[in-house]
Amino acid sequence: MSEYSARSPHRRYNPLTGEWLLVSPHRATRPWLGAVEKVPQANRPQYDPQCYLCPGNHRASDTVNPPYTGIFVFDNDFPALLPPVRTGQHASKGAGGLPLTSAPPLHASPSPLFRVAPEAGVCRVICFSPRHDLSLAQLPLEQIQAVVDTWIAQCQELGARDDIHYVQLFENRGEMMGASNPHPHGQLWANEHLPTEPAKEQHHQLAYLQEHDVPLLVNYLEAEQHEGERVVLQNDHFVCLVPFWALWPFEVLVLPKVHIRRIVDLNSAQRNGLADVLKRLVTRYDNMFEVPFPYSMGVHQAPYDGEQHEEWQLHLHFYPPLLRSATVRKFMVGYEMLAQPQRDLTAEQAAERLRALSEVRYA
Ligand code: H2U
Ligand code: ZN
């Protein structure tokens, strides 16, 4: 970054989405009167009889979780997507007349202004551990490796289905991000049509590949390694960096060091390399304000649609909302909802803060 743009308002371009954001570094010096207190930590038990994810407990559907000891995957009892109706079959109904399968939309209008299309799919919940009190950062490395292996097994299974073309793996962590339960867990939603965010990224990655003959994120990582100032941590296989175009204060992009289109293409050393950077990154996050750092994270990868997708580079996004303390978050409101996203802290400053943190968790 030149001295000028490091201190003056400027725009930065996100080549993955084609969107611009406003950076206002001069505002970071303005007086802050808000709270900076630490939040008292509730001590969670290893097992919570009220938790619907703990082993042996009842879920909403009246199902009982098995006494699992490792990873536990189940079909979401309140899925956003339903299985497709097979040809010759009618949409089936469950208790109370609620649908069990996805039917074609009833309201089809000839107007192009009222477009509607059917969507079917699968939603699953993935418990990362039987322990109610641990988070991704606190799990032993072997358990995080098991999470990565489970993600891969799920993508292999679902990606092989004709009616599924995309698998979105993600984790919402913390009440601030809408997570319903502190028990360590993530989700997957898999469906036929490419969702909006990966579709934007696909569009821009494809255009870049056609112009430069190298995948966008492969070139990008090379340039970031050269500049160095936004890199947070790395191992032999993966790099965690604050992207040049980061929106969220401590946003991180996790990139493989070689070209890999889908998570299922990782070899065993790369899988363990991914588990290693995940543990180290989330530990640094937790050390930032000495609280379990809330975030939404997820894997972006090439669709499972039978095409090559040379343009795609596998990556993970971490979008954490916290800004100044355990309670002061960044809001995407006002100008950001109506005009464009904006940040004060630069990506370079955020990377410096993250680099300074320990990889040994505060407690
Ligand atoms: P979140 O914490 O990220 O919301 O994920 C929890 C998911 O668990 C949520 O999607 C599901 C919710 O639908 N769930 C069940 O499948 N069964 C239950 O008994 C409660 C919650
Ligand atoms: Zn639990």
Short mmCIF file of C-alpha atoms and ligand atoms in Angstrom, two decimals:
data_model
loop_
_atom_site.label_atom_id
_atom_site.label_comp_id
_atom_site.label_asym_id
_atom_site.label_seq_id
_atom_site.Cartn_x
_atom_site.Cartn_y
_atom_site.Cartn_z
CA MET A 1 0.00 0.00 0.00
CA SER A 2 1.29 3.44 -0.80
CA GLU A 3 1.45 5.96 2.07
CA TYR A 4 -1.31 7.92 0.40
CA SER A 5 -3.89 5.17 0.20
CA ALA A 6 -2.92 3.87 3.63
CA ARG A 7 -4.24 7.12 5.18
CA SER A 8 -6.83 8.55 2.80
CA PRO A 9 -10.30 7.33 1.92
CA HIS A 10 -10.14 5.03 -1.07
CA ARG A 11 -12.04 2.25 -2.81
CA ARG A 12 -10.82 -1.32 -3.06
CA TYR A 13 -12.01 -3.85 -5.62
CA ASN A 14 -12.97 -7.42 -4.83
CA PRO A 15 -12.05 -9.38 -7.98
CA LEU A 16 -13.92 -12.45 -6.72
CA THR A 17 -17.30 -10.70 -6.60
CA GLY A 18 -16.71 -7.68 -8.83
CA GLU A 19 -17.78 -5.36 -5.99
CA TRP A 20 -16.08 -2.30 -4.55
CA LEU A 21 -15.80 -1.25 -0.92
CA LEU A 22 -14.92 2.03 0.72
CA VAL A 23 -11.92 2.17 3.09
CA SER A 24 -11.66 5.15 5.44
CA PRO A 25 -8.44 4.67 7.44
CA HIS A 26 -8.38 8.25 8.75
CA ARG A 27 -11.54 7.51 10.80
CA ALA A 28 -9.80 4.83 12.86
CA THR A 29 -8.30 7.61 14.98
CA ARG A 30 -11.67 9.10 15.97
CA PRO A 31 -12.57 9.06 19.69
CA TRP A 32 -14.40 6.01 20.87
CA LEU A 33 -16.75 6.24 23.87
CA GLY A 34 -18.25 2.77 23.62
CA ALA A 35 -17.76 -0.16 25.92
CA VAL A 36 -14.50 -2.09 25.99
CA GLU A 37 -15.28 -4.35 28.96
CA LYS A 38 -14.65 -8.06 29.01
CA VAL A 39 -17.70 -10.30 28.98
CA PRO A 40 -17.92 -12.78 31.84
CA GLN A 41 -17.62 -16.30 30.45
CA ALA A 42 -20.24 -18.86 31.32
CA ASN A 43 -18.58 -22.15 32.19
CA ARG A 44 -20.24 -24.73 30.03
CA PRO A 45 -20.56 -28.35 31.16
CA GLN A 46 -19.03 -31.15 29.05
CA TYR A 47 -22.53 -32.57 28.73
CA ASP A 48 -25.74 -30.51 28.85
CA PRO A 49 -28.96 -32.49 29.36
CA GLN A 50 -30.90 -29.64 27.68
CA CYS A 51 -28.73 -29.56 24.51
CA TYR A 52 -30.28 -31.07 21.40
CA LEU A 53 -26.84 -31.86 19.98
CA CYS A 54 -25.29 -33.68 22.95
CA PRO A 55 -25.03 -37.50 22.69
CA GLY A 56 -28.08 -39.43 23.87
CA ASN A 57 -30.37 -36.36 23.96
CA HIS A 58 -33.73 -35.80 22.31
CA ARG A 59 -34.09 -33.55 19.29
CA ALA A 60 -37.15 -31.63 18.15
CA SER A 61 -38.22 -34.43 15.82
CA ASP A 62 -38.45 -36.83 18.78
CA THR A 63 -35.35 -38.57 17.52
CA VAL A 64 -32.70 -39.52 20.05
CA ASN A 65 -29.08 -38.78 19.23
CA PRO A 66 -26.85 -41.87 19.36
CA PRO A 67 -24.21 -42.04 22.10
CA TYR A 68 -21.68 -40.74 19.54
CA THR A 69 -18.01 -40.35 20.44
CA GLY A 70 -16.57 -38.65 17.35
CA ILE A 71 -18.39 -36.65 14.67
CA PHE A 72 -22.17 -36.93 14.34
CA VAL A 73 -24.04 -35.96 11.15
CA PHE A 74 -27.84 -35.86 10.92
CA ASP A 75 -30.51 -34.51 8.56
CA ASN A 76 -31.67 -31.11 9.80
CA ASP A 77 -35.07 -31.47 11.47
CA PHE A 78 -36.08 -28.03 10.11
CA PRO A 79 -34.47 -28.16 6.65
CA ALA A 80 -34.55 -25.14 4.35
CA LEU A 81 -34.51 -27.53 1.39
CA LEU A 82 -36.57 -30.66 0.83
CA PRO A 83 -35.81 -33.75 -1.31
CA PRO A 84 -37.06 -33.56 -4.91
CA VAL A 85 -40.27 -35.15 -6.08
CA ARG A 86 -39.40 -38.12 -8.29
CA THR A 87 -41.08 -38.40 -11.69
CA GLY A 88 -44.54 -39.88 -11.46
CA GLN A 89 -44.70 -39.05 -7.76
CA HIS A 90 -46.70 -36.34 -5.97
CA ALA A 91 -45.20 -34.12 -3.31
CA SER A 92 -45.59 -36.05 -0.08
CA LYS A 93 -46.97 -34.52 3.08
CA GLY A 94 -45.97 -35.20 6.64
CA ALA A 95 -47.56 -34.43 9.98
CA GLY A 96 -49.86 -31.38 9.94
CA GLY A 97 -49.83 -31.32 6.14
CA LEU A 98 -46.24 -30.03 6.04
CA PRO A 99 -44.39 -31.04 2.86
CA LEU A 100 -41.75 -33.78 3.02
CA THR A 101 -40.63 -33.31 -0.56
CA SER A 102 -40.16 -30.28 -2.76
CA ALA A 103 -42.87 -29.69 -5.36
CA PRO A 104 -42.78 -27.40 -8.43
CA PRO A 105 -44.03 -23.91 -7.53
CA LEU A 106 -47.77 -23.46 -7.90
CA HIS A 107 -47.70 -19.79 -8.77
CA ALA A 108 -46.14 -19.61 -12.23
CA SER A 109 -46.67 -16.19 -13.78
CA PRO A 110 -46.01 -15.46 -17.47
CA SER A 111 -44.43 -12.14 -16.44
CA PRO A 112 -40.62 -12.08 -16.34
CA LEU A 113 -41.00 -9.84 -13.31
CA PHE A 114 -42.38 -12.71 -11.24
CA ARG A 115 -39.83 -15.45 -11.74
CA VAL A 116 -39.94 -18.52 -9.58
CA ALA A 117 -38.16 -21.83 -9.88
CA PRO A 118 -38.25 -25.08 -7.92
CA GLU A 119 -35.36 -25.93 -5.62
CA ALA A 120 -34.74 -29.21 -3.84
CA GLY A 121 -31.86 -30.37 -1.72
CA VAL A 122 -30.45 -31.64 1.54
CA CYS A 123 -29.65 -29.88 4.84
CA ARG A 124 -27.54 -31.58 7.46
CA VAL A 125 -26.08 -30.67 10.83
CA ILE A 126 -22.51 -31.78 11.64
CA CYS A 127 -21.58 -32.03 15.33
CA PHE A 128 -17.82 -31.53 15.59
CA SER A 129 -17.50 -33.31 18.94
CA PRO A 130 -19.60 -34.97 21.66
CA ARG A 131 -18.15 -32.38 24.09
CA HIS A 132 -20.64 -29.55 24.66
CA ASP A 133 -18.01 -27.22 26.14
CA LEU A 134 -15.38 -27.19 23.38
CA SER A 135 -15.02 -25.13 20.20
CA LEU A 136 -13.11 -25.73 16.99
CA ALA A 137 -10.08 -23.97 18.53
CA GLN A 138 -10.10 -26.20 21.60
CA LEU A 139 -10.61 -29.55 19.89
CA PRO A 140 -7.50 -31.72 19.56
CA LEU A 141 -5.97 -31.50 16.09
CA GLU A 142 -7.02 -35.11 15.29
CA GLN A 143 -10.66 -34.15 15.93
CA ILE A 144 -10.42 -31.17 13.54
CA GLN A 145 -8.88 -33.55 11.00
CA ALA A 146 -11.96 -35.73 11.50
CA VAL A 147 -14.16 -32.67 10.81
CA VAL A 148 -12.30 -32.05 7.53
CA ASP A 149 -12.58 -35.76 6.63
CA THR A 150 -16.32 -35.62 7.33
CA TRP A 151 -16.75 -32.54 5.12
CA ILE A 152 -14.98 -34.47 2.35
CA ALA A 153 -17.06 -37.64 2.84
CA GLN A 154 -20.26 -35.57 2.75
CA CYS A 155 -19.20 -33.80 -0.46
CA GLN A 156 -18.26 -37.15 -2.02
CA GLU A 157 -21.64 -38.64 -1.18
CA LEU A 158 -23.80 -35.65 -2.07
CA GLY A 159 -21.67 -34.49 -5.00
CA ALA A 160 -22.18 -37.87 -6.69
CA ARG A 161 -25.97 -37.33 -6.79
CA ASP A 162 -27.57 -36.17 -10.04
CA ASP A 163 -29.91 -33.78 -8.26
CA ILE A 164 -27.13 -32.03 -6.32
CA HIS A 165 -24.64 -29.69 -7.96
CA TYR A 166 -23.37 -27.62 -5.08
CA VAL A 167 -22.50 -28.36 -1.45
CA GLN A 168 -22.23 -25.41 0.95
CA LEU A 169 -20.38 -26.30 4.15
CA PHE A 170 -20.50 -23.66 6.87
CA GLU A 171 -20.37 -22.88 10.56
CA ASN A 172 -22.18 -20.11 12.43
CA ARG A 173 -20.42 -19.55 15.70
CA GLY A 174 -21.79 -17.52 18.57
CA GLU A 175 -25.17 -16.00 19.38
CA MET A 176 -24.08 -12.80 17.63
CA MET A 177 -24.06 -14.74 14.35
CA GLY A 178 -27.35 -16.46 15.05
CA ALA A 179 -25.98 -19.82 16.16
CA SER A 180 -28.74 -21.53 18.09
CA ASN A 181 -26.53 -23.59 20.36
CA PRO A 182 -22.94 -23.34 21.69
CA HIS A 183 -22.33 -27.07 21.13
CA PRO A 184 -19.61 -27.17 18.42
CA HIS A 185 -21.38 -27.79 15.13
CA GLY A 186 -21.62 -26.74 11.54
CA GLN A 187 -24.10 -27.30 8.74
CA LEU A 188 -24.29 -28.22 5.11
CA TRP A 189 -26.91 -27.26 2.58
CA ALA A 190 -26.66 -28.99 -0.79
CA ASN A 191 -28.81 -28.23 -3.81
CA GLU A 192 -29.06 -28.20 -7.57
CA HIS A 193 -28.56 -24.54 -8.43
CA LEU A 194 -25.39 -22.64 -7.67
CA PRO A 195 -26.20 -20.22 -4.82
CA THR A 196 -25.63 -16.49 -5.32
CA GLU A 197 -22.22 -16.01 -3.64
CA PRO A 198 -20.41 -18.96 -5.28
CA ALA A 199 -22.14 -18.02 -8.57
CA LYS A 200 -20.63 -14.49 -8.43
CA GLU A 201 -17.22 -15.96 -7.64
CA GLN A 202 -17.53 -18.48 -10.44
CA HIS A 203 -18.38 -15.77 -12.93
CA HIS A 204 -15.34 -13.66 -12.01
CA GLN A 205 -12.96 -16.62 -11.70
CA LEU A 206 -13.96 -17.86 -15.15
CA ALA A 207 -13.50 -14.44 -16.76
CA TYR A 208 -10.07 -14.14 -15.12
CA LEU A 209 -8.96 -17.61 -16.27
CA GLN A 210 -10.05 -16.86 -19.83
CA GLU A 211 -8.01 -13.67 -19.83
CA HIS A 212 -4.90 -14.78 -17.92
CA ASP A 213 -4.78 -18.57 -18.32
CA VAL A 214 -4.15 -18.95 -14.58
CA PRO A 215 -6.88 -19.22 -11.90
CA LEU A 216 -7.56 -15.88 -10.21
CA LEU A 217 -6.88 -17.07 -6.66
CA VAL A 218 -3.68 -18.85 -7.68
CA ASN A 219 -2.31 -15.56 -9.02
CA TYR A 220 -3.73 -13.70 -6.04
CA LEU A 221 -1.97 -15.89 -3.47
CA GLU A 222 1.31 -15.47 -5.35
CA ALA A 223 0.91 -11.67 -5.20
CA GLU A 224 -0.03 -11.77 -1.50
CA GLN A 225 2.98 -13.97 -0.67
CA HIS A 226 5.13 -11.44 -2.48
CA GLU A 227 3.68 -8.44 -0.58
CA GLY A 228 3.47 -10.36 2.69
CA GLU A 229 1.75 -7.67 4.77
CA ARG A 230 -1.70 -9.27 4.80
CA VAL A 231 -0.54 -12.84 5.51
CA VAL A 232 -1.49 -14.02 9.01
CA LEU A 233 -0.19 -17.59 9.19
CA GLN A 234 0.65 -20.55 6.98
CA ASN A 235 1.94 -24.11 6.81
CA ASP A 236 3.21 -26.23 3.92
CA HIS A 237 -0.25 -26.50 2.38
CA PHE A 238 -2.42 -23.50 3.31
CA VAL A 239 -2.19 -19.75 3.89
CA CYS A 240 -4.53 -17.59 6.02
CA LEU A 241 -4.59 -13.93 5.00
CA VAL A 242 -6.74 -10.84 5.38
CA PRO A 243 -7.83 -10.24 1.79
CA PHE A 244 -6.97 -6.86 0.28
CA TRP A 245 -10.73 -6.30 -0.20
CA ALA A 246 -11.85 -7.56 3.27
CA LEU A 247 -15.23 -6.18 4.42
CA TRP A 248 -15.43 -7.54 7.96
CA PRO A 249 -12.88 -6.12 10.43
CA PHE A 250 -10.92 -9.37 10.86
CA GLU A 251 -12.09 -11.21 7.76
CA VAL A 252 -9.77 -14.02 6.66
CA LEU A 253 -9.42 -15.97 3.44
CA VAL A 254 -7.89 -19.46 3.66
CA LEU A 255 -6.16 -20.58 0.45
CA PRO A 256 -4.37 -23.76 -0.58
CA LYS A 257 -0.81 -23.30 -1.89
CA VAL A 258 -1.53 -25.32 -5.03
CA HIS A 259 -4.46 -25.35 -7.43
CA ILE A 260 -7.29 -27.45 -5.92
CA ARG A 261 -10.82 -27.12 -7.24
CA ARG A 262 -12.80 -29.02 -4.65
CA ILE A 263 -12.34 -30.09 -1.05
CA VAL A 264 -12.62 -33.74 -2.14
CA ASP A 265 -9.40 -33.28 -4.17
CA LEU A 266 -7.26 -32.68 -1.05
CA ASN A 267 -4.75 -35.45 -0.32
CA SER A 268 -4.26 -36.58 3.26
CA ALA A 269 -1.32 -34.24 3.96
CA GLN A 270 -3.37 -31.31 2.62
CA ARG A 271 -6.40 -32.30 4.70
CA ASN A 272 -4.30 -32.29 7.83
CA GLY A 273 -2.72 -29.03 6.72
CA LEU A 274 -6.19 -27.51 6.51
CA ALA A 275 -7.07 -28.77 10.01
CA ASP A 276 -3.82 -27.24 11.32
CA VAL A 277 -4.46 -23.74 9.93
CA LEU A 278 -8.10 -23.84 11.11
CA LYS A 279 -7.06 -24.58 14.68
CA ARG A 280 -4.35 -21.92 14.66
CA LEU A 281 -6.56 -19.27 13.09
CA VAL A 282 -9.54 -19.78 15.41
CA THR A 283 -7.17 -19.81 18.42
CA ARG A 284 -5.81 -16.41 17.35
CA TYR A 285 -9.37 -15.16 16.90
CA ASP A 286 -10.32 -16.30 20.42
CA ASN A 287 -7.24 -14.55 21.81
CA MET A 288 -8.19 -11.22 20.21
CA PHE A 289 -10.65 -10.24 22.96
CA GLU A 290 -10.22 -13.37 25.12
CA VAL A 291 -13.69 -14.61 24.24
CA PRO A 292 -14.94 -17.29 21.84
CA PHE A 293 -14.78 -15.13 18.70
CA PRO A 294 -18.10 -15.23 16.78
CA TYR A 295 -17.99 -15.74 13.03
CA SER A 296 -19.62 -17.27 10.02
CA MET A 297 -17.21 -19.41 8.07
CA GLY A 298 -17.64 -21.59 5.04
CA VAL A 299 -16.01 -23.50 2.23
CA HIS A 300 -16.28 -22.30 -1.37
CA GLN A 301 -15.44 -24.80 -4.07
CA ALA A 302 -16.24 -25.82 -7.65
CA PRO A 303 -19.74 -27.18 -8.25
CA TYR A 304 -20.32 -30.94 -8.40
CA ASP A 305 -21.96 -30.72 -11.82
CA GLY A 306 -19.72 -33.01 -13.84
CA GLU A 307 -17.77 -30.09 -15.34
CA GLN A 308 -14.01 -29.51 -14.87
CA HIS A 309 -14.18 -25.93 -13.53
CA GLU A 310 -10.50 -25.18 -14.02
CA GLU A 311 -11.25 -21.58 -12.97
CA TRP A 312 -12.17 -22.53 -9.42
CA GLN A 313 -9.75 -22.45 -6.52
CA LEU A 314 -10.96 -24.03 -3.27
CA HIS A 315 -11.01 -21.54 -0.38
CA LEU A 316 -12.61 -20.80 2.98
CA HIS A 317 -14.02 -17.46 4.13
CA PHE A 318 -14.14 -16.37 7.76
CA TYR A 319 -16.49 -13.43 8.40
CA PRO A 320 -16.26 -12.35 12.06
CA PRO A 321 -18.32 -9.31 13.14
CA LEU A 322 -16.32 -8.11 16.17
CA LEU A 323 -14.54 -4.81 15.83
CA ARG A 324 -13.31 -3.18 19.02
CA SER A 325 -14.12 -5.51 21.90
CA ALA A 326 -16.04 -8.63 22.82
CA THR A 327 -19.27 -6.63 22.64
CA VAL A 328 -18.65 -3.98 19.98
CA ARG A 329 -19.38 -5.35 16.56
CA LYS A 330 -19.37 -3.94 13.09
CA PHE A 331 -22.85 -3.37 11.65
CA MET A 332 -23.49 -3.52 7.95
CA VAL A 333 -26.22 -0.87 8.04
CA GLY A 334 -27.01 2.58 6.65
CA TYR A 335 -24.55 3.48 3.92
CA GLU A 336 -23.49 -0.14 3.68
CA MET A 337 -26.99 -1.49 3.06
CA LEU A 338 -27.90 1.32 0.72
CA ALA A 339 -24.69 2.24 -1.05
CA GLN A 340 -21.56 0.12 -0.50
CA PRO A 341 -19.68 -1.60 2.33
CA GLN A 342 -17.18 0.51 4.24
CA ARG A 343 -14.45 -0.12 6.80
CA ASP A 344 -12.11 2.04 8.88
CA LEU A 345 -9.41 -0.42 9.96
CA THR A 346 -7.37 -1.37 6.91
CA ALA A 347 -6.83 -4.99 5.91
CA GLU A 348 -3.10 -4.44 6.61
CA GLN A 349 -3.78 -3.24 10.16
CA ALA A 350 -6.12 -6.16 10.79
CA ALA A 351 -3.48 -8.64 9.56
CA GLU A 352 -0.88 -7.04 11.84
CA ARG A 353 -3.22 -7.41 14.84
CA LEU A 354 -3.90 -11.06 13.99
CA ARG A 355 -0.20 -11.81 13.45
CA ALA A 356 0.64 -10.43 16.91
CA LEU A 357 -1.70 -12.87 18.67
CA SER A 358 -0.61 -16.13 20.26
CA GLU A 359 -1.51 -19.57 18.92
CA VAL A 360 -1.93 -20.80 22.48
CA ARG A 361 -5.50 -20.19 23.60
CA TYR A 362 -6.03 -17.84 26.56
CA ALA A 363 -7.80 -20.55 28.57
P1 H2U B 1 -27.29 -23.18 13.87
O1 H2U B 1 -26.86 -23.17 15.29
O2 H2U B 1 -26.16 -22.79 12.93
O3 H2U B 1 -28.58 -22.46 13.66
O4 H2U B 1 -27.59 -24.73 13.49
C1 H2U B 1 -28.43 -25.54 14.21
C2 H2U B 1 -29.37 -26.27 13.26
O5 H2U B 1 -29.93 -27.35 13.99
C3 H2U B 1 -30.54 -25.42 12.78
O6 H2U B 1 -30.47 -25.31 11.39
C4 H2U B 1 -31.24 -27.59 13.55
C5 H2U B 1 -31.78 -26.20 13.24
O7 H2U B 1 -32.73 -26.29 12.22
N1 H2U B 1 -31.96 -28.30 14.59
C6 H2U B 1 -32.37 -29.61 14.35
O8 H2U B 1 -32.15 -30.12 13.25
N2 H2U B 1 -32.99 -30.32 15.35
C7 H2U B 1 -33.29 -29.81 16.58
O9 H2U B 1 -33.79 -30.50 17.43
C8 H2U B 1 -32.98 -28.39 16.87
C9 H2U B 1 -32.22 -27.62 15.83
ZN ZN B 2 -24.26 -30.08 23.81
#
